[in-house]
């Protein structure tokens, strides 16, 4: 049976600010689809100092990004700082209206968001109990059940995020950063959402509770069919938790696919650089990693700017395999990794944005490092 995606409000509390998503597409015949962003672009007008004046510029936070979030899946969204992860999260939550493209939601799709900064999600004048009750009031279907506990009351909600119920009478100022974050997660779960947009939800937590929250997110997705868009810097967690992953670079998807394939056989030089530079994925390698065996350097500390995005391939300035003419002239399309299969399933395909196959990239990188030495 087909389920049409339609325009929906994302919610009504501060963590799920209402807004109207941009909808202009026909129904999509796929019952697992919850949120579908097609060809989405987001731009901001910014001012930059130029000699004695300020120059107006356009910052391209997202450029033609297409993403589908399906019931019960955990989608990882990775990329370095400023690559557009949070912007994409806001678009998927319906909080930010894109300037181009469309976003569609399944009927009655209820989206909740969790942010790295939990303070912004909690009302400073409300006790934990009042915040959780507010979350419960936003619920539009039966409460979630986690490890035998029905999450329809404050004790069960606090318990599921590993907090003691004596915290219920406190206000946010009397909680630690990690406790606030867990209350914000409990509040989001109280509303029994269909989709959860989690923007770096565990960065403020200690390692032991991080593992607990990761298991919680994995369980609610697997057993309760809640879709989770998990935005993270920690590739080790993404590898563990997410079935599919998309890699953003300067507001564009440069690679996407099943997480296992993407980590086993990254097809874009930027994905390889991110993996090589991630200590939790590659424990043996220090953070300032030396070039990988195929000559790809780790992501440098110098971040590119999404203002005045360059012509051609946006990654060419950092890419060891770049061709000075072709990569300057032609912007590469996102193309499927060839597995020799004639039909390509969008849920399982690995796609990357490069003119060259991974084999050609390695040859080119080896040749250019040979020329350089
Ligand atoms: N309201 C805004 N006005 C102007 N620029 C913005 C605005 N919001 C985001 N940006 C810019 O858009 C780009 C993408 O921002 P975004 O917050 O999505 O990045 P991010 O990948 O989440 O980064 P981080 O990992 O640091 O959280 C950045 O260059 C950011 O400065
Ligand atoms: Mg962010």
Short mmCIF file of C-alpha atoms and ligand atoms in Angstrom, two decimals:
data_model
loop_
_atom_site.label_atom_id
_atom_site.label_comp_id
_atom_site.label_asym_id
_atom_site.label_seq_id
_atom_site.Cartn_x
_atom_site.Cartn_y
_atom_site.Cartn_z
CA UNK A 1 0.00 0.00 0.00
CA UNK A 2 1.33 3.39 -0.81
CA UNK A 3 1.59 6.14 1.78
CA UNK A 4 1.55 9.65 0.42
CA UNK A 5 3.99 12.08 1.97
CA UNK A 6 2.43 15.39 2.78
CA UNK A 7 3.11 18.70 4.40
CA UNK A 8 3.12 18.44 8.17
CA UNK A 9 3.88 20.60 11.15
CA UNK A 10 6.95 19.36 12.96
CA UNK A 11 5.62 20.19 16.42
CA UNK A 12 4.93 22.99 18.78
CA UNK A 13 7.42 23.14 21.62
CA UNK A 14 10.72 25.07 21.58
CA UNK A 15 12.60 21.92 20.59
CA UNK A 16 10.22 21.27 17.72
CA UNK A 17 9.33 24.78 16.58
CA UNK A 18 6.44 24.82 14.16
CA UNK A 19 6.99 25.76 10.60
CA UNK A 20 5.58 24.89 7.25
CA UNK A 21 7.71 22.67 5.08
CA UNK A 22 7.99 23.38 1.38
CA UNK A 23 5.91 20.80 -0.42
CA UNK A 24 5.35 20.61 -4.15
CA UNK A 25 5.80 17.00 -5.07
CA UNK A 26 3.24 14.24 -5.75
CA UNK A 27 2.74 11.30 -3.41
CA UNK A 28 5.56 8.79 -3.07
CA UNK A 29 4.63 5.10 -3.34
CA UNK A 30 6.73 3.80 -0.47
CA UNK A 31 5.15 2.92 2.86
CA UNK A 32 8.46 3.07 4.77
CA UNK A 33 9.16 6.68 3.84
CA UNK A 34 8.63 9.16 6.67
CA UNK A 35 10.49 12.25 5.53
CA UNK A 36 11.82 12.94 2.10
CA UNK A 37 13.98 15.93 1.22
CA UNK A 38 14.54 16.33 -2.51
CA UNK A 39 17.13 18.62 -4.05
CA UNK A 40 17.11 20.86 -1.00
CA UNK A 41 19.15 24.07 -0.90
CA UNK A 42 19.55 26.46 2.04
CA UNK A 43 21.33 29.78 1.77
CA UNK A 44 22.06 32.56 4.23
CA UNK A 45 22.82 36.19 3.48
CA UNK A 46 26.05 37.07 5.28
CA UNK A 47 28.33 40.10 5.46
CA UNK A 48 32.09 39.79 5.22
CA UNK A 49 34.69 42.45 5.93
CA UNK A 50 36.21 43.70 2.67
CA UNK A 51 38.76 46.51 3.14
CA UNK A 52 36.91 49.38 4.85
CA UNK A 53 33.40 48.08 4.17
CA UNK A 54 31.23 44.98 4.60
CA UNK A 55 30.52 42.88 1.54
CA UNK A 56 27.20 41.04 1.18
CA UNK A 57 27.62 37.42 0.28
CA UNK A 58 25.61 34.23 0.02
CA UNK A 59 26.53 31.33 2.23
CA UNK A 60 25.46 28.00 0.73
CA UNK A 61 24.72 25.86 3.77
CA UNK A 62 23.06 23.07 1.73
CA UNK A 63 23.30 22.47 -2.00
CA UNK A 64 20.90 20.09 -3.77
CA UNK A 65 20.72 17.61 -0.94
CA UNK A 66 18.31 14.66 -1.33
CA UNK A 67 17.72 12.45 1.69
CA UNK A 68 15.01 9.98 2.66
CA UNK A 69 14.35 8.95 6.25
CA UNK A 70 12.50 5.63 6.55
CA UNK A 71 10.60 4.09 9.44
CA UNK A 72 12.78 2.25 11.89
CA UNK A 73 16.14 3.25 10.45
CA UNK A 74 19.00 5.15 12.01
CA UNK A 75 20.57 7.47 9.47
CA UNK A 76 23.99 8.87 10.28
CA UNK A 77 24.86 12.39 9.10
CA UNK A 78 28.57 13.19 9.30
CA UNK A 79 30.96 15.85 8.05
CA UNK A 80 33.29 18.40 9.55
CA UNK A 81 32.20 21.56 11.31
CA UNK A 82 30.20 23.86 9.02
CA UNK A 83 29.39 21.14 6.47
CA UNK A 84 25.63 21.67 6.94
CA UNK A 85 24.67 18.82 9.30
CA UNK A 86 22.57 20.89 11.71
CA UNK A 87 20.99 22.80 8.85
CA UNK A 88 19.94 19.50 7.27
CA UNK A 89 18.62 18.35 10.66
CA UNK A 90 16.46 21.47 10.93
CA UNK A 91 15.17 20.95 7.39
CA UNK A 92 14.26 17.32 8.15
CA UNK A 93 12.49 18.44 11.33
CA UNK A 94 10.45 20.99 9.35
CA UNK A 95 11.93 23.81 11.44
CA UNK A 96 13.83 25.42 8.58
CA UNK A 97 12.25 26.03 5.24
CA UNK A 98 14.60 25.36 2.34
CA UNK A 99 15.15 27.98 -0.35
CA UNK A 100 15.07 25.36 -3.07
CA UNK A 101 13.78 21.82 -3.41
CA UNK A 102 11.05 20.17 -1.37
CA UNK A 103 10.54 18.37 1.93
CA UNK A 104 7.63 16.01 2.43
CA UNK A 105 6.36 14.23 5.52
CA UNK A 106 4.22 11.10 5.84
CA UNK A 107 0.69 11.85 7.13
CA UNK A 108 0.64 12.50 10.90
CA UNK A 109 4.42 12.20 11.04
CA UNK A 110 5.47 13.56 14.41
CA UNK A 111 9.06 14.75 14.61
CA UNK A 112 11.03 15.53 17.78
CA UNK A 113 14.49 17.01 17.96
CA UNK A 114 17.36 16.68 20.43
CA UNK A 115 20.18 19.19 20.34
CA UNK A 116 23.72 19.17 21.65
CA UNK A 117 22.83 22.19 23.78
CA UNK A 118 20.01 20.80 25.92
CA UNK A 119 19.48 24.18 27.61
CA UNK A 120 17.82 25.48 24.46
CA UNK A 121 15.27 22.64 24.57
CA UNK A 122 14.27 23.02 28.23
CA UNK A 123 12.23 25.86 29.66
CA UNK A 124 14.38 27.35 32.48
CA UNK A 125 11.25 28.11 34.55
CA UNK A 126 9.80 24.60 34.37
CA UNK A 127 10.70 21.70 36.63
CA UNK A 128 11.83 18.45 35.06
CA UNK A 129 8.43 16.99 35.91
CA UNK A 130 6.57 19.82 34.14
CA UNK A 131 8.82 19.47 31.06
CA UNK A 132 8.17 15.75 30.86
CA UNK A 133 4.42 16.24 31.33
CA UNK A 134 4.49 18.76 28.48
CA UNK A 135 6.23 16.14 26.33
CA UNK A 136 3.60 13.55 27.27
CA UNK A 137 0.81 15.97 26.32
CA UNK A 138 2.29 16.28 22.82
CA UNK A 139 1.91 12.52 22.33
CA UNK A 140 -0.45 11.54 19.56
CA UNK A 141 -0.24 7.76 19.83
CA UNK A 142 0.33 5.11 22.49
CA UNK A 143 3.38 5.59 24.69
CA UNK A 144 6.68 3.91 23.88
CA UNK A 145 7.76 0.84 25.81
CA UNK A 146 11.41 0.47 26.68
CA UNK A 147 12.69 -2.71 28.33
CA UNK A 148 9.27 -3.53 29.73
CA UNK A 149 8.54 -0.02 31.04
CA UNK A 150 5.74 2.00 29.45
CA UNK A 151 7.08 5.52 28.98
CA UNK A 152 3.89 7.33 29.95
CA UNK A 153 4.99 8.77 33.30
CA UNK A 154 7.93 10.74 34.66
CA UNK A 155 9.49 7.87 36.65
CA UNK A 156 9.63 5.58 33.63
CA UNK A 157 10.94 8.37 31.40
CA UNK A 158 13.68 9.36 33.84
CA UNK A 159 14.56 5.71 34.37
CA UNK A 160 14.95 5.05 30.65
CA UNK A 161 17.64 7.73 30.40
CA UNK A 162 19.34 6.53 33.59
CA UNK A 163 18.19 9.37 35.89
CA UNK A 164 16.85 9.18 39.42
CA UNK A 165 13.27 10.33 39.92
CA UNK A 166 14.31 12.69 42.73
CA UNK A 167 15.47 15.04 39.93
CA UNK A 168 11.85 15.59 38.89
CA UNK A 169 11.41 18.60 41.17
CA UNK A 170 14.51 20.44 39.93
CA UNK A 171 14.70 23.19 37.32
CA UNK A 172 17.33 23.09 34.54
CA UNK A 173 19.78 25.42 36.38
CA UNK A 174 20.10 22.78 39.11
CA UNK A 175 21.09 20.03 36.65
CA UNK A 176 24.49 19.18 35.19
CA UNK A 177 24.94 19.46 31.40
CA UNK A 178 24.67 15.68 31.03
CA UNK A 179 21.56 15.50 33.21
CA UNK A 180 19.92 18.28 31.18
CA UNK A 181 20.70 16.40 28.00
CA UNK A 182 19.12 13.22 29.36
CA UNK A 183 16.00 15.11 30.45
CA UNK A 184 15.76 16.58 26.94
CA UNK A 185 15.98 13.07 25.46
CA UNK A 186 13.35 11.79 27.90
CA UNK A 187 11.09 14.69 26.99
CA UNK A 188 11.46 13.92 23.27
CA UNK A 189 10.64 10.24 23.90
CA UNK A 190 7.61 11.21 26.03
CA UNK A 191 5.97 12.51 22.87
CA UNK A 192 6.35 9.07 21.18
CA UNK A 193 7.60 10.54 17.91
CA UNK A 194 7.75 8.81 14.54
CA UNK A 195 11.09 10.42 13.83
CA UNK A 196 13.80 11.82 16.07
CA UNK A 197 16.35 14.29 14.78
CA UNK A 198 19.29 13.97 17.15
CA UNK A 199 21.92 16.67 16.59
CA UNK A 200 25.05 15.59 18.46
CA UNK A 201 22.93 14.28 21.32
CA UNK A 202 25.71 12.60 23.28
CA UNK A 203 28.59 15.08 23.02
CA UNK A 204 27.86 16.50 26.51
CA UNK A 205 27.66 13.09 28.20
CA UNK A 206 30.34 10.92 29.83
CA UNK A 207 31.40 7.78 28.09
CA UNK A 208 29.39 5.39 30.28
CA UNK A 209 26.10 7.22 29.76
CA UNK A 210 26.92 7.76 26.07
CA UNK A 211 26.81 4.00 25.59
CA UNK A 212 23.47 3.83 27.42
CA UNK A 213 21.91 6.55 25.24
CA UNK A 214 23.29 4.98 22.05
CA UNK A 215 21.71 1.65 23.01
CA UNK A 216 18.46 3.44 23.85
CA UNK A 217 18.37 5.15 20.43
CA UNK A 218 19.23 1.86 18.69
CA UNK A 219 16.50 0.01 20.60
CA UNK A 220 13.71 2.54 20.00
CA UNK A 221 14.54 2.48 16.33
CA UNK A 222 14.75 -1.31 16.04
CA UNK A 223 11.87 -2.32 18.29
CA UNK A 224 9.51 0.66 18.02
CA UNK A 225 10.10 1.64 14.40
CA UNK A 226 11.14 5.20 15.24
CA UNK A 227 13.36 6.73 12.57
CA UNK A 228 16.43 8.50 13.92
CA UNK A 229 18.59 10.99 12.03
CA UNK A 230 21.78 10.90 14.07
CA UNK A 231 24.10 13.85 13.50
CA UNK A 232 27.56 13.23 14.90
CA UNK A 233 31.24 13.99 14.76
CA UNK A 234 32.12 10.64 16.30
CA UNK A 235 32.42 8.22 13.39
CA UNK A 236 32.91 5.29 15.78
CA UNK A 237 29.40 5.79 17.16
CA UNK A 238 27.92 6.27 13.69
CA UNK A 239 29.53 3.04 12.56
CA UNK A 240 28.03 1.21 15.53
CA UNK A 241 24.55 2.75 15.48
CA UNK A 242 23.56 3.73 11.95
CA UNK A 243 22.43 1.51 9.11
CA UNK A 244 22.95 4.19 6.47
CA UNK A 245 25.26 7.17 6.53
CA UNK A 246 25.57 10.32 4.50
CA UNK A 247 28.75 12.35 4.36
CA UNK A 248 28.39 16.11 3.87
CA UNK A 249 31.12 18.39 2.57
CA UNK A 250 30.45 22.11 2.11
CA UNK A 251 26.70 21.54 2.04
CA UNK A 252 26.75 18.71 -0.49
CA UNK A 253 26.46 14.96 -0.09
CA UNK A 254 29.81 13.59 -1.23
CA UNK A 255 29.07 10.00 -0.27
CA UNK A 256 26.14 7.97 1.03
CA UNK A 257 25.29 4.33 1.51
CA UNK A 258 24.98 1.45 3.94
CA UNK A 259 27.28 2.26 6.86
CA UNK A 260 29.11 -1.08 6.72
CA UNK A 261 29.97 -0.60 3.01
CA UNK A 262 30.90 3.03 3.46
CA UNK A 263 33.36 2.25 6.27
CA UNK A 264 34.72 -0.90 4.63
CA UNK A 265 35.11 0.63 1.16
CA UNK A 266 34.88 4.42 1.29
CA UNK A 267 34.64 5.62 -2.29
CA UNK A 268 35.23 9.37 -1.86
CA UNK A 269 38.62 10.77 -0.80
CA UNK A 270 36.92 12.95 1.82
CA UNK A 271 35.23 9.96 3.46
CA UNK A 272 38.58 8.19 3.60
CA UNK A 273 40.16 11.28 5.15
CA UNK A 274 37.40 11.53 7.79
CA UNK A 275 37.74 7.84 8.68
CA UNK A 276 41.53 8.06 8.81
CA UNK A 277 41.33 11.07 11.12
CA UNK A 278 38.78 9.53 13.51
CA UNK A 279 40.53 8.04 16.54
CA UNK A 280 37.48 6.03 17.65
CA UNK A 281 37.26 4.27 14.28
CA UNK A 282 40.95 3.79 13.86
CA UNK A 283 42.36 3.41 17.36
CA UNK A 284 45.88 2.65 16.21
CA UNK A 285 46.13 5.91 14.32
CA UNK A 286 46.77 9.20 16.12
CA UNK A 287 44.38 12.11 15.53
CA UNK A 288 46.92 13.94 13.38
CA UNK A 289 47.08 10.92 11.11
CA UNK A 290 49.80 10.48 8.51
CA UNK A 291 48.67 9.89 4.91
CA UNK A 292 46.75 6.66 4.46
CA UNK A 293 48.34 3.91 2.35
CA UNK A 294 46.59 5.14 -0.78
CA UNK A 295 48.06 8.59 -0.33
CA UNK A 296 44.91 10.33 0.92
CA UNK A 297 45.73 12.87 3.61
CA UNK A 298 43.50 13.25 6.68
CA UNK A 299 41.06 16.17 6.79
CA UNK A 300 43.18 19.20 7.52
CA UNK A 301 42.45 21.58 10.38
CA UNK A 302 41.96 24.40 7.94
CA UNK A 303 38.25 24.45 7.19
CA UNK A 304 36.93 25.56 3.83
CA UNK A 305 34.19 28.16 3.66
CA UNK A 306 30.74 27.68 2.18
CA UNK A 307 30.70 31.35 1.09
CA UNK A 308 31.44 31.67 -2.61
CA UNK A 309 31.71 27.91 -3.16
CA UNK A 310 34.29 27.22 -5.88
CA UNK A 311 33.47 26.04 -9.40
CA UNK A 312 33.91 22.40 -10.25
CA UNK A 313 34.51 19.93 -7.44
CA UNK A 314 34.32 21.63 -4.01
CA UNK A 315 36.84 19.16 -2.57
CA UNK A 316 39.50 19.62 -5.26
CA UNK A 317 41.68 21.97 -3.21
CA UNK A 318 42.24 19.24 -0.60
CA UNK A 319 42.08 16.19 -2.85
CA UNK A 320 45.23 14.21 -3.64
CA UNK A 321 43.58 12.76 -6.76
CA UNK A 322 42.29 16.03 -8.26
CA UNK A 323 42.87 16.82 -11.91
CA UNK A 324 43.81 20.51 -12.22
CA UNK A 325 41.64 21.00 -15.32
CA UNK A 326 38.75 18.56 -15.06
CA UNK A 327 38.03 19.00 -11.34
CA UNK A 328 38.21 22.78 -11.69
CA UNK A 329 35.89 22.81 -14.70
CA UNK A 330 33.30 20.08 -14.02
CA UNK A 331 31.30 19.55 -10.85
CA UNK A 332 30.99 15.79 -10.30
CA UNK A 333 27.56 14.17 -9.95
CA UNK A 334 26.62 11.75 -7.19
CA UNK A 335 26.95 8.34 -8.87
CA UNK A 336 26.29 4.78 -7.74
CA UNK A 337 29.21 2.58 -6.86
CA UNK A 338 29.19 -0.08 -9.55
CA UNK A 339 28.40 -3.48 -8.08
CA UNK A 340 27.66 -5.04 -11.49
CA UNK A 341 23.93 -5.11 -10.72
CA UNK A 342 21.53 -3.65 -13.29
CA UNK A 343 18.95 -2.50 -10.70
CA UNK A 344 19.90 0.00 -8.05
CA UNK A 345 17.99 -0.02 -4.75
CA UNK A 346 18.06 3.48 -3.20
CA UNK A 347 18.05 1.95 0.32
CA UNK A 348 21.20 -0.06 -0.26
CA UNK A 349 23.12 1.75 -2.95
CA UNK A 350 26.47 3.35 -2.14
CA UNK A 351 26.95 6.56 -4.11
CA UNK A 352 29.81 9.05 -4.26
CA UNK A 353 30.56 12.37 -5.88
CA UNK A 354 33.83 12.06 -7.78
CA UNK A 355 34.86 11.90 -11.44
CA UNK A 356 37.14 8.99 -10.65
CA UNK A 357 36.52 5.49 -9.35
CA UNK A 358 38.25 4.61 -6.05
CA UNK A 359 40.87 2.65 -8.05
CA UNK A 360 41.55 5.61 -10.33
CA UNK A 361 41.73 7.92 -7.28
CA UNK A 362 44.43 5.73 -5.71
CA UNK A 363 46.46 5.65 -8.95
CA UNK A 364 46.17 9.41 -9.38
CA UNK A 365 47.08 10.07 -5.72
CA UNK A 366 50.10 7.74 -5.93
CA UNK A 367 51.22 9.41 -9.19
CA UNK A 368 50.85 12.93 -7.80
CA UNK A 369 52.69 12.05 -4.56
CA UNK A 370 55.44 10.49 -6.74
CA UNK A 371 55.66 13.70 -8.77
CA UNK A 372 55.74 15.78 -5.59
CA UNK A 373 58.58 13.80 -3.99
N1 LIG B 1 21.44 31.51 10.62
C1 LIG B 1 22.60 31.47 9.96
N2 LIG B 1 23.09 32.58 9.34
C2 LIG B 1 24.25 32.54 8.63
N3 LIG B 1 24.98 31.42 8.46
C3 LIG B 1 24.53 30.28 9.05
C4 LIG B 1 23.33 30.25 9.83
N4 LIG B 1 23.15 28.98 10.28
C5 LIG B 1 24.20 28.25 9.83
N5 LIG B 1 25.02 29.05 9.08
C6 LIG B 1 26.25 28.62 8.39
O1 LIG B 1 25.90 27.51 7.58
C7 LIG B 1 26.98 26.58 7.54
C8 LIG B 1 26.48 25.22 7.99
O2 LIG B 1 26.14 25.34 9.37
P1 LIG B 1 25.70 24.08 10.22
O3 LIG B 1 25.38 24.59 11.58
O4 LIG B 1 24.63 23.35 9.50
O5 LIG B 1 27.04 23.20 10.24
P2 LIG B 1 27.37 21.88 11.05
O6 LIG B 1 27.82 20.86 10.05
O7 LIG B 1 26.22 21.52 11.91
O8 LIG B 1 28.62 22.31 11.93
P3 LIG B 1 29.03 21.85 13.43
O9 LIG B 1 29.63 20.49 13.27
O10 LIG B 1 30.04 22.88 13.82
O11 LIG B 1 27.81 21.86 14.29
C9 LIG B 1 28.07 27.15 8.44
O12 LIG B 1 29.02 27.81 7.63
C10 LIG B 1 27.32 28.13 9.32
O13 LIG B 1 28.17 29.19 9.73
MG1 LIG B 2 25.93 21.42 13.97
#
